[in-house]
Coordinates of N, CA and C and ligand atoms in Angstrom, one line a residue:
M1 N 171.4 90.2 -87.3 CA 172.7 91.0 -87.6 C 174.1 90.3 -86.4
G2 N 175.2 90.3 -87.4 CA 176.3 90.1 -86.6 C 176.9 91.6 -86.2
F3 N 178.4 91.0 -85.6 CA 179.1 92.3 -85.1 C 179.7 92.5 -85.5
F4 N 179.7 93.6 -85.1 CA 180.3 94.8 -86.5 C 182.0 94.7 -86.4
S5 N 183.3 94.5 -87.8 CA 184.7 94.3 -87.0 C 184.9 95.6 -88.1
I6 N 186.8 95.4 -87.7 CA 187.3 96.7 -88.1 C 188.4 96.3 -88.1
A7 N 188.8 95.4 -89.3 CA 190.1 95.2 -89.3 C 191.7 96.1 -90.2
L8 N 192.3 96.7 -89.0 CA 193.6 97.4 -89.4 C 194.8 97.1 -89.8
D9 N 195.4 96.9 -90.6 CA 196.7 95.7 -91.1 C 197.7 96.8 -91.8
G10 N 198.6 96.8 -91.7 CA 200.4 97.6 -92.2 C 201.3 97.4 -91.1
P11 N 202.0 97.4 -91.8 CA 204.0 97.0 -90.9 C 204.1 98.1 -90.1
A12 N 205.0 97.9 -89.5 CA 205.0 98.0 -87.5 C 205.5 99.5 -88.0
G13 N 205.1 99.9 -87.0 CA 205.4 101.7 -86.8 C 204.7 102.6 -88.0
A14 N 203.5 101.7 -88.4 CA 202.6 102.7 -88.7 C 202.2 103.4 -88.3
G15 N 201.5 103.1 -86.9 CA 200.2 103.8 -86.1 C 199.5 102.8 -86.0
K16 N 199.7 101.9 -85.9 CA 197.9 100.8 -86.7 C 197.6 101.1 -85.1
S17 N 198.2 101.3 -83.7 CA 198.1 100.5 -82.8 C 197.2 102.2 -81.7
T18 N 198.1 103.3 -82.5 CA 197.9 104.6 -81.8 C 196.3 104.6 -82.7
V19 N 196.1 104.7 -83.4 CA 195.2 105.1 -83.7 C 193.5 103.8 -83.9
A20 N 194.0 102.5 -84.5 CA 193.2 102.2 -83.2 C 192.4 102.0 -82.7
K21 N 193.1 102.7 -81.2 CA 192.9 102.5 -79.9 C 191.7 103.4 -79.3
L22 N 192.3 105.2 -79.9 CA 191.1 105.9 -80.7 C 190.1 106.2 -81.0
L23 N 190.0 105.0 -82.5 CA 189.1 105.0 -83.4 C 188.1 103.9 -82.2
A24 N 188.5 102.7 -81.5 CA 187.2 102.0 -80.8 C 187.2 102.5 -79.7
K25 N 187.7 104.0 -79.4 CA 186.6 104.7 -78.3 C 185.6 105.1 -79.1
K26 N 185.9 105.4 -80.5 CA 184.9 106.8 -80.4 C 183.9 106.3 -81.2
L27 N 184.4 104.8 -81.6 CA 183.1 104.3 -82.3 C 182.3 103.7 -81.3
G28 N 182.8 103.4 -79.8 CA 182.3 102.5 -78.2 C 182.3 100.4 -79.0
Y29 N 183.5 100.9 -79.1 CA 184.1 99.4 -80.2 C 185.0 98.6 -78.5
I30 N 185.2 97.7 -78.8 CA 186.3 96.9 -77.7 C 187.9 96.7 -79.4
Y31 N 188.8 97.0 -79.2 CA 190.3 97.3 -79.5 C 191.0 95.8 -78.8
V32 N 191.0 95.3 -80.0 CA 192.3 94.2 -80.1 C 193.0 94.5 -80.9
D33 N 194.2 94.4 -79.8 CA 195.5 94.5 -80.6 C 196.6 93.2 -80.3
T34 N 196.4 92.6 -81.7 CA 196.8 91.2 -82.2 C 198.4 90.8 -81.9
G35 N 199.5 91.8 -82.2 CA 201.1 92.2 -82.1 C 201.2 91.8 -80.8
A36 N 200.2 92.0 -79.3 CA 200.4 92.2 -78.4 C 200.4 90.5 -77.6
M37 N 199.4 89.9 -79.1 CA 198.4 88.5 -78.7 C 200.0 88.0 -79.1
Y38 N 200.5 88.0 -79.6 CA 202.1 87.8 -80.4 C 203.7 87.8 -79.5
R39 N 202.8 88.8 -79.1 CA 204.5 89.1 -78.3 C 204.6 88.3 -76.5
A40 N 202.7 87.8 -76.2 CA 202.9 87.5 -74.8 C 203.5 86.0 -74.9
M41 N 203.5 85.1 -76.7 CA 203.4 84.0 -76.7 C 205.2 84.6 -76.7
A42 N 206.0 85.1 -77.1 CA 207.4 85.3 -78.1 C 208.2 85.2 -76.0
L43 N 206.8 86.2 -75.4 CA 207.6 86.7 -73.6 C 207.5 85.3 -73.1
H44 N 206.8 84.5 -73.3 CA 207.0 83.3 -73.1 C 208.0 81.9 -73.9
F45 N 208.7 82.2 -74.4 CA 209.4 81.2 -75.7 C 210.6 81.7 -74.8
I46 N 210.5 83.2 -74.9 CA 212.2 83.9 -74.1 C 212.2 83.2 -72.2
R47 N 211.0 83.0 -71.8 CA 211.4 82.8 -70.9 C 211.4 81.3 -70.2
N48 N 211.2 80.7 -71.4 CA 211.3 78.9 -71.5 C 212.5 78.7 -72.0
G49 N 213.7 80.0 -72.5 CA 214.8 79.8 -72.7 C 214.6 79.0 -73.8
I50 N 213.7 79.3 -75.0 CA 214.4 79.0 -76.6 C 214.2 79.5 -77.2
G51 N 215.7 79.1 -78.1 CA 216.8 80.9 -79.1 C 215.7 80.4 -80.1
E52 N 216.1 81.7 -81.1 CA 214.8 81.9 -82.0 C 214.6 81.5 -83.0
N53 N 215.9 80.1 -83.8 CA 215.3 79.3 -84.2 C 214.8 78.2 -84.4
E54 N 214.7 77.5 -82.7 CA 214.2 76.2 -82.2 C 212.3 75.8 -82.0
F55 N 212.8 75.7 -83.4 CA 210.8 76.3 -83.5 C 210.0 74.9 -83.1
D56 N 210.6 73.5 -83.2 CA 210.6 72.3 -82.1 C 209.9 72.7 -81.2
A57 N 210.8 73.3 -81.2 CA 210.8 73.6 -78.5 C 209.6 75.1 -79.2
M58 N 209.4 75.8 -80.1 CA 208.7 76.5 -79.6 C 206.8 75.7 -79.8
E59 N 206.5 75.4 -81.0 CA 205.1 74.6 -80.7 C 205.1 73.6 -79.7
A60 N 206.1 73.4 -79.0 CA 206.1 72.8 -77.4 C 205.7 73.5 -76.8
A61 N 206.1 74.3 -76.5 CA 206.1 75.5 -75.7 C 204.9 76.6 -76.1
C62 N 203.9 76.1 -77.1 CA 202.5 76.7 -77.2 C 201.6 76.2 -76.3
D63 N 201.9 74.4 -75.9 CA 200.7 73.4 -74.9 C 200.6 74.2 -73.5
T64 N 202.1 75.5 -73.3 CA 201.9 75.6 -72.2 C 201.5 77.0 -71.4
A65 N 201.0 78.2 -72.9 CA 201.0 79.8 -72.7 C 199.7 79.6 -72.9
D66 N 199.3 80.2 -72.5 CA 197.5 79.4 -72.1 C 197.0 82.0 -72.1
V67 N 197.2 82.1 -73.4 CA 197.3 83.6 -73.3 C 196.1 84.0 -74.1
T68 N 195.0 85.6 -73.0 CA 194.0 85.4 -73.5 C 194.2 87.3 -73.1
I69 N 192.6 87.2 -73.3 CA 192.7 89.2 -73.1 C 191.9 89.6 -72.9
T70 N 191.8 90.7 -72.3 CA 189.9 90.8 -71.4 C 190.9 93.0 -71.2
H71 N 190.1 93.9 -71.1 CA 190.0 95.4 -70.8 C 189.6 95.5 -69.8
K72 N 189.8 96.3 -69.4 CA 190.0 97.3 -67.9 C 190.2 98.4 -68.3
D73 N 190.1 99.3 -67.8 CA 188.6 100.9 -68.4 C 189.8 101.2 -69.7
G74 N 189.0 100.6 -70.5 CA 189.0 101.0 -71.7 C 190.6 100.2 -72.6
E75 N 192.0 99.9 -71.7 CA 193.0 99.4 -71.8 C 192.8 98.0 -72.0
Q76 N 193.7 97.2 -73.8 CA 193.7 96.0 -73.5 C 194.7 95.3 -72.0
V77 N 194.5 94.4 -71.6 CA 194.8 93.6 -71.1 C 195.4 92.1 -71.2
V78 N 196.7 91.9 -71.2 CA 197.7 91.0 -72.1 C 197.5 90.0 -71.1
L79 N 197.3 88.5 -71.2 CA 197.5 87.9 -69.7 C 198.3 87.0 -70.4
L80 N 199.0 86.4 -69.8 CA 200.0 84.7 -70.8 C 200.1 84.1 -68.9
N81 N 198.8 83.5 -68.8 CA 199.0 82.1 -67.3 C 198.5 83.0 -66.7
G82 N 197.8 84.3 -66.7 CA 197.2 84.5 -66.1 C 198.0 85.7 -66.0
E83 N 199.1 86.3 -65.8 CA 199.1 87.3 -65.4 C 199.3 88.2 -65.9
N84 N 199.6 89.8 -65.9 CA 199.4 90.1 -66.5 C 201.5 91.0 -67.4
V85 N 200.6 90.8 -68.5 CA 202.6 90.9 -68.8 C 202.3 92.6 -69.6
N86 N 201.4 93.2 -69.2 CA 201.3 94.3 -70.7 C 202.8 95.2 -70.4
G87 N 202.9 95.2 -69.1 CA 204.9 96.2 -69.2 C 206.0 95.0 -69.6
L88 N 205.5 94.3 -69.5 CA 207.3 93.4 -69.7 C 207.0 92.9 -71.6
I89 N 206.4 93.1 -73.0 CA 206.4 92.8 -73.8 C 207.1 93.7 -75.3
R90 N 207.1 95.0 -74.4 CA 207.0 96.2 -75.7 C 209.2 97.1 -76.0
T91 N 210.0 95.4 -75.9 CA 211.0 95.4 -75.7 C 211.3 94.8 -76.7
E92 N 213.1 95.7 -77.4 CA 213.5 95.7 -78.7 C 213.6 93.4 -78.7
E93 N 213.8 93.3 -77.2 CA 214.3 91.2 -77.2 C 212.9 90.4 -77.7
V94 N 211.8 91.8 -76.8 CA 210.5 91.0 -77.4 C 209.9 90.9 -78.8
S95 N 210.1 92.1 -79.3 CA 210.2 92.6 -80.2 C 210.5 91.7 -81.3
H96 N 212.3 91.5 -81.0 CA 212.8 90.3 -82.1 C 212.1 89.3 -82.0
M97 N 211.9 88.9 -80.7 CA 211.5 87.0 -80.6 C 209.9 86.5 -81.7
T98 N 209.0 87.8 -81.0 CA 208.4 87.5 -82.2 C 207.8 87.9 -83.6
S99 N 208.8 88.8 -84.0 CA 208.6 88.7 -85.2 C 209.4 87.2 -86.3
V100 N 210.7 86.9 -84.9 CA 210.8 85.3 -85.5 C 209.5 84.7 -85.8
S101 N 209.1 84.1 -84.1 CA 207.8 83.0 -83.5 C 206.8 83.1 -84.6
S102 N 206.4 84.0 -85.1 CA 205.2 84.9 -84.8 C 204.8 84.1 -86.4
V103 N 205.8 83.6 -87.2 CA 206.3 82.8 -88.3 C 204.9 81.3 -88.0
N104 N 205.9 81.3 -87.0 CA 204.9 79.2 -87.4 C 204.0 79.9 -87.5
K105 N 203.7 78.5 -87.6 CA 201.9 78.0 -88.0 C 201.1 77.6 -86.8
K106 N 202.0 76.8 -86.4 CA 201.4 76.4 -85.4 C 200.9 77.7 -84.0
V107 N 201.8 78.3 -83.6 CA 201.8 80.2 -83.0 C 200.3 80.5 -84.3
R108 N 200.7 80.9 -84.8 CA 199.6 81.2 -85.2 C 198.6 80.9 -85.8
L109 N 198.2 79.9 -85.9 CA 196.6 79.2 -85.6 C 196.1 79.7 -84.3
K110 N 196.7 79.4 -82.6 CA 196.8 79.5 -82.2 C 196.2 80.7 -81.8
M111 N 196.9 82.2 -82.2 CA 196.6 83.2 -81.9 C 194.8 83.3 -82.4
V112 N 194.8 82.7 -83.9 CA 193.7 83.0 -84.8 C 192.8 83.2 -84.4
E113 N 192.5 81.4 -83.5 CA 191.8 80.9 -83.5 C 190.7 82.1 -82.1
L114 N 192.0 82.3 -81.3 CA 190.6 83.1 -79.6 C 191.3 84.4 -80.8
Q115 N 191.5 85.4 -81.6 CA 190.7 86.6 -82.7 C 189.8 85.9 -83.2
R116 N 188.9 85.5 -84.1 CA 188.0 85.6 -84.3 C 186.9 85.1 -83.3
A117 N 187.6 84.3 -82.1 CA 186.4 83.9 -81.2 C 185.9 85.3 -81.1
L118 N 186.9 86.4 -81.1 CA 186.8 88.0 -79.7 C 185.5 88.2 -80.1
A119 N 186.2 88.3 -81.5 CA 185.2 88.5 -82.9 C 183.8 88.6 -83.4
K120 N 183.8 87.3 -82.5 CA 182.2 86.6 -82.3 C 181.9 86.9 -81.0
Q121 N 182.2 87.4 -80.3 CA 181.6 88.4 -78.8 C 181.0 89.4 -78.4
E122 N 182.0 90.9 -79.5 CA 182.3 91.6 -80.1 C 182.2 92.8 -81.1
N123 N 181.6 94.3 -80.7 CA 182.6 94.5 -82.1 C 183.6 95.1 -82.2
V124 N 184.9 94.7 -82.5 CA 185.9 94.9 -82.9 C 186.6 96.7 -83.6
V125 N 187.3 97.0 -83.2 CA 188.6 97.5 -84.0 C 189.7 96.3 -83.4
M126 N 190.7 95.5 -84.7 CA 191.5 94.2 -83.7 C 192.8 95.1 -85.4
D127 N 193.9 95.3 -84.5 CA 194.8 95.8 -85.4 C 195.8 94.3 -85.7
G128 N 196.7 94.2 -86.5 CA 197.3 92.7 -86.8 C 198.5 94.0 -87.7
R129 N 198.5 92.0 -88.7 CA 198.8 92.3 -89.7 C 198.2 91.1 -91.2
D130 N 197.4 90.2 -90.5 CA 197.1 89.8 -91.6 C 194.9 89.5 -91.2
I131 N 194.6 90.4 -91.0 CA 193.2 90.5 -89.5 C 192.2 90.8 -91.6
G132 N 192.7 91.2 -92.4 CA 192.2 91.6 -93.1 C 191.6 90.6 -94.1
S133 N 193.5 90.2 -94.4 CA 193.8 89.0 -95.7 C 192.8 87.6 -95.6
Y134 N 192.8 87.4 -93.7 CA 193.2 85.9 -92.9 C 192.2 85.9 -92.2
V135 N 192.6 86.6 -91.6 CA 191.8 86.0 -90.0 C 190.0 86.5 -89.9
L136 N 189.5 87.7 -90.7 CA 188.6 88.4 -90.7 C 187.6 88.5 -92.1
P137 N 187.9 87.5 -93.4 CA 188.0 88.0 -94.4 C 186.5 89.0 -94.7
D138 N 186.0 88.5 -93.4 CA 184.3 89.0 -93.8 C 184.5 91.2 -92.9
A139 N 185.5 90.8 -92.2 CA 185.3 92.1 -92.3 C 184.5 93.6 -92.6
N140 N 183.9 93.4 -91.9 CA 183.6 94.7 -92.2 C 183.5 96.5 -93.1
V141 N 185.0 97.2 -92.7 CA 185.8 98.2 -93.4 C 187.1 97.4 -93.0
K142 N 187.9 97.7 -94.4 CA 189.7 97.1 -94.1 C 190.0 98.3 -95.0
V143 N 191.8 98.0 -93.5 CA 191.9 99.2 -93.8 C 194.0 99.0 -93.6
F144 N 194.2 99.0 -94.5 CA 195.6 99.0 -94.5 C 196.8 99.9 -94.6
L145 N 196.9 100.5 -93.3 CA 197.9 101.4 -92.7 C 199.2 101.9 -93.0
T146 N 199.8 102.3 -94.0 CA 201.3 102.5 -93.8 C 201.3 103.8 -93.5
A147 N 203.3 104.4 -93.8 CA 203.4 105.1 -93.5 C 205.3 104.6 -94.4
S148 N 206.0 105.5 -94.6 CA 207.8 105.4 -95.2 C 208.2 104.9 -94.2
V149 N 209.5 104.4 -94.5 CA 209.6 103.1 -93.6 C 210.5 104.9 -92.2
E150 N 211.2 106.0 -93.4 CA 211.6 107.0 -92.7 C 210.9 107.7 -91.2
V151 N 209.7 107.7 -91.8 CA 208.6 108.0 -90.9 C 208.5 106.7 -90.0
R152 N 208.0 105.6 -90.0 CA 207.8 104.9 -88.7 C 209.3 104.9 -88.1
A153 N 210.2 104.7 -89.2 CA 211.6 105.0 -87.6 C 211.0 105.7 -86.4
K154 N 210.7 107.2 -87.3 CA 211.6 108.1 -87.2 C 210.0 107.8 -85.2
R155 N 209.2 107.9 -85.5 CA 208.4 107.1 -85.4 C 208.7 106.4 -83.2
R156 N 208.4 105.6 -84.3 CA 209.4 104.2 -83.6 C 210.7 105.2 -81.9
Y157 N 211.0 105.4 -82.9 CA 212.8 106.1 -81.5 C 211.8 107.5 -80.9
D158 N 211.1 108.1 -82.0 CA 210.4 108.9 -80.4 C 209.0 108.4 -79.5
E159 N 209.2 107.6 -79.5 CA 208.5 106.9 -78.7 C 209.2 105.8 -77.1
Q160 N 210.0 105.8 -78.0 CA 211.4 105.0 -76.9 C 212.0 105.5 -76.0
K161 N 212.8 107.1 -77.2 CA 213.1 108.1 -75.8 C 212.1 108.9 -75.1
A162 N 210.2 109.3 -75.0 CA 209.9 109.5 -74.8 C 209.7 108.9 -73.4
K163 N 210.0 107.5 -74.1 CA 209.8 106.4 -72.4 C 211.0 106.4 -71.6
G164 N 212.0 107.2 -72.1 CA 213.4 107.3 -71.6 C 215.0 106.7 -71.5
I165 N 214.2 105.3 -72.7 CA 215.1 104.3 -73.5 C 216.5 105.0 -74.5
D166 N 217.3 104.1 -74.2 CA 218.0 104.7 -75.2 C 217.5 103.8 -76.5
C167 N 218.2 104.6 -77.4 CA 218.5 104.2 -79.1 C 218.6 104.9 -79.9
S168 N 218.7 104.0 -81.4 CA 219.7 104.8 -81.8 C 218.3 104.9 -83.7
L169 N 218.8 105.5 -84.1 CA 217.3 106.1 -84.9 C 218.0 104.9 -86.3
S170 N 219.2 104.9 -86.5 CA 220.2 104.0 -87.3 C 219.2 102.5 -87.5
E171 N 219.1 102.2 -85.7 CA 219.7 101.2 -85.7 C 218.2 100.3 -85.9
I172 N 217.4 101.4 -85.5 CA 215.8 101.3 -85.2 C 214.8 101.2 -86.8
E173 N 215.4 101.5 -88.2 CA 215.5 101.4 -88.8 C 214.9 100.3 -90.5
E174 N 216.9 99.9 -88.9 CA 217.4 99.3 -89.5 C 216.4 97.8 -89.2
N175 N 216.3 97.8 -88.0 CA 215.4 96.9 -87.2 C 213.7 96.7 -88.2
I176 N 213.0 97.3 -88.8 CA 212.3 98.0 -89.3 C 212.1 97.5 -90.6
R177 N 212.8 97.6 -91.2 CA 212.9 96.9 -92.7 C 213.4 95.9 -92.7
E178 N 214.1 94.7 -91.7 CA 214.3 93.5 -91.3 C 212.6 92.8 -91.3
R179 N 212.3 93.9 -90.1 CA 210.7 93.6 -89.6 C 209.7 93.2 -91.1
D180 N 209.9 93.7 -91.3 CA 208.9 94.0 -92.8 C 209.5 93.1 -93.8
Y181 N 210.4 92.6 -93.8 CA 211.1 91.7 -94.8 C 210.6 90.4 -94.6
R182 N 210.7 89.7 -92.8 CA 210.1 88.7 -92.2 C 208.8 88.8 -92.4
D183 N 208.1 89.9 -92.0 CA 206.1 89.5 -91.6 C 205.6 89.9 -92.8
S184 N 206.6 89.9 -94.2 CA 205.7 89.7 -96.1 C 206.6 89.0 -96.4
H185 N 207.1 88.3 -95.9 CA 208.0 86.7 -97.2 C 207.6 85.4 -96.0
R186 N 206.6 85.5 -95.1 CA 206.9 84.4 -94.4 C 205.2 83.2 -94.7
E187 N 206.0 81.9 -95.8 CA 204.8 80.9 -95.9 C 202.8 81.6 -95.4
F188 N 203.0 81.5 -94.3 CA 201.8 81.0 -93.9 C 200.8 82.4 -93.1
A189 N 200.2 83.0 -93.8 CA 199.5 84.8 -93.4 C 200.4 85.8 -93.3
P190 N 200.9 86.1 -94.4 CA 201.7 87.1 -94.2 C 201.1 88.9 -94.1
L191 N 202.2 89.6 -94.2 CA 200.9 90.8 -93.9 C 201.6 91.4 -95.2
V192 N 199.7 91.4 -95.9 CA 200.0 91.7 -97.4 C 198.3 92.3 -96.9
Q193 N 198.2 93.5 -97.9 CA 197.1 94.9 -98.6 C 196.2 93.3 -98.6
A194 N 194.1 93.3 -97.9 CA 194.6 92.2 -99.0 C 193.0 92.9 -99.8
E195 N 192.3 92.2 -100.7 CA 192.3 93.0 -102.2 C 191.7 94.0 -101.6
D196 N 190.0 93.9 -100.8 CA 189.8 94.5 -100.5 C 189.7 95.7 -99.3
A197 N 190.7 95.6 -99.4 CA 191.2 97.1 -97.9 C 191.9 98.1 -98.3
V198 N 191.3 99.1 -98.0 CA 191.7 100.5 -98.8 C 192.9 100.9 -98.1
F199 N 194.2 101.4 -98.7 CA 195.0 101.4 -98.8 C 195.5 103.1 -98.2
F200 N 196.4 102.9 -97.9 CA 196.1 104.5 -96.3 C 197.4 104.4 -96.1
D201 N 198.3 105.5 -96.8 CA 199.5 106.3 -96.2 C 199.1 107.2 -95.8
N202 N 199.8 107.7 -93.9 CA 199.5 108.0 -93.4 C 201.0 109.3 -92.6
S203 N 202.3 109.2 -94.2 CA 202.8 109.5 -93.4 C 203.0 111.3 -92.9
G204 N 202.4 111.9 -94.0 CA 202.5 113.1 -93.6 C 200.4 113.8 -93.0
M205 N 200.2 113.1 -92.4 CA 198.6 113.0 -91.6 C 198.7 112.9 -89.5
T206 N 198.4 113.8 -89.1 CA 197.9 113.3 -87.2 C 197.1 112.7 -87.1
I207 N 197.7 112.0 -86.7 CA 196.7 111.2 -85.7 C 195.3 111.1 -85.8
E208 N 194.9 112.8 -85.4 CA 193.8 113.1 -85.5 C 192.8 112.8 -86.6
E209 N 193.6 113.3 -87.7 CA 192.9 113.6 -89.4 C 192.6 112.2 -89.6
N210 N 193.5 111.1 -88.9 CA 193.7 109.3 -88.6 C 192.6 108.7 -89.1
V211 N 192.0 108.8 -87.6 CA 191.0 108.7 -86.7 C 190.1 108.9 -87.2
D212 N 189.7 111.0 -87.7 CA 189.1 111.3 -88.0 C 188.3 110.4 -90.0
K213 N 189.6 110.2 -90.9 CA 189.0 109.6 -92.0 C 188.7 107.6 -91.6
L214 N 190.0 107.5 -91.1 CA 189.1 106.1 -90.8 C 187.3 106.9 -89.9
Y215 N 187.1 106.8 -88.7 CA 185.1 107.5 -88.6 C 184.7 107.5 -89.6
E216 N 185.1 108.1 -90.1 CA 184.2 108.6 -91.1 C 183.6 107.1 -92.6
M217 N 184.8 106.5 -92.7 CA 184.3 105.2 -93.6 C 183.8 104.2 -92.9
C218 N 183.7 104.4 -91.5 CA 182.8 103.4 -90.9 C 182.0 103.8 -90.5
M219 N 181.5 104.9 -90.4 CA 179.9 105.4 -90.6 C 179.2 105.5 -92.2
E220 N 179.9 105.7 -92.3 CA 180.1 104.8 -94.2 C 179.7 103.4 -94.1
A221 N 180.5 102.6 -93.8 CA 179.7 101.7 -94.3 C 178.7 100.3 -92.9
Q222 N 178.5 101.3 -92.2 CA 177.4 101.4 -91.4 C 176.1 101.5 -91.9
K223 N 176.4 102.6 -93.2 CA 174.8 102.4 -93.3 C 174.6 101.5 -94.8
R224 N 175.3 100.9 -94.9 CA 175.3 99.8 -95.9 C 174.4 99.0 -95.4
Ligands
LIG1 O1 201.7 95.4 -84.6 P1 203.0 94.8 -83.8 O2 204.5 95.8 -83.9 O3 202.9 94.4 -81.8 O4 203.9 93.2 -84.0 C1 204.6 92.3 -83.6 C2 204.9 91.2 -83.9 O5 203.9 90.5 -84.5 C3 205.3 91.5 -85.3 O6 206.7 91.6 -85.8 C4 203.9 91.0 -86.7 C5 203.7 89.8 -85.6 N1 202.2 90.0 -85.8 C6 202.2 89.1 -86.3 O7 202.6 88.5 -86.9 N2 200.4 89.1 -86.6 C7 199.9 89.9 -86.3 N3 198.1 89.8 -86.9 C8 200.1 91.1 -85.4 C9 201.8 90.8 -85.0

């Protein structure tokens, strides 16, 4: 028998990473945050002075970026050319560059290769945008996790505030709408609910309720 994989897709701010992390812990699986991998690539582009429309430069810079992930104390650590960049990839600047650069096919294929390799080596809970629809079409459980734009914006706002980062709710909401649009309208492997994925709106749900529901689904799938 191969390894078990759970694909968790959905738009920005749906709580995917929080839920995926807890779910992975509960299942004893490895958590793979694919967004963080695209973020590390985007950081590489920013560091190389590449502008958001310079796709040729991005493609060239792909070859000088080695993105890998490891796990330390149950936490995913993203390495960009050997450097732990976990603390550098959550800024609005990197978020924006990630959304722009992850449209590029070469960038995506590089990341997808790594994601598939990880799922071949371990039981994984993998979160992203195209995991169930493209990266792991044979995932054992596929969930499309979402919440209303307002709820998602408020969550991001609270998260940033808690970190002491000054931000505006309306700006975050605007950014989320923009990112949703770009993620779901790109040509190659867009954000889309896989045909066989379970639609899950967690707007009125606590994190624990959400995790428990998904855990039950995984337990059911394991019996099959
Ligand atoms: O999940 P996140 O907010 O960390 O993702 C950051 C960006 O990366 C987001 O704009 C969508 C993109 N992304 C993607 O295109 N495919 C993935 N599998 C994961 C993230």
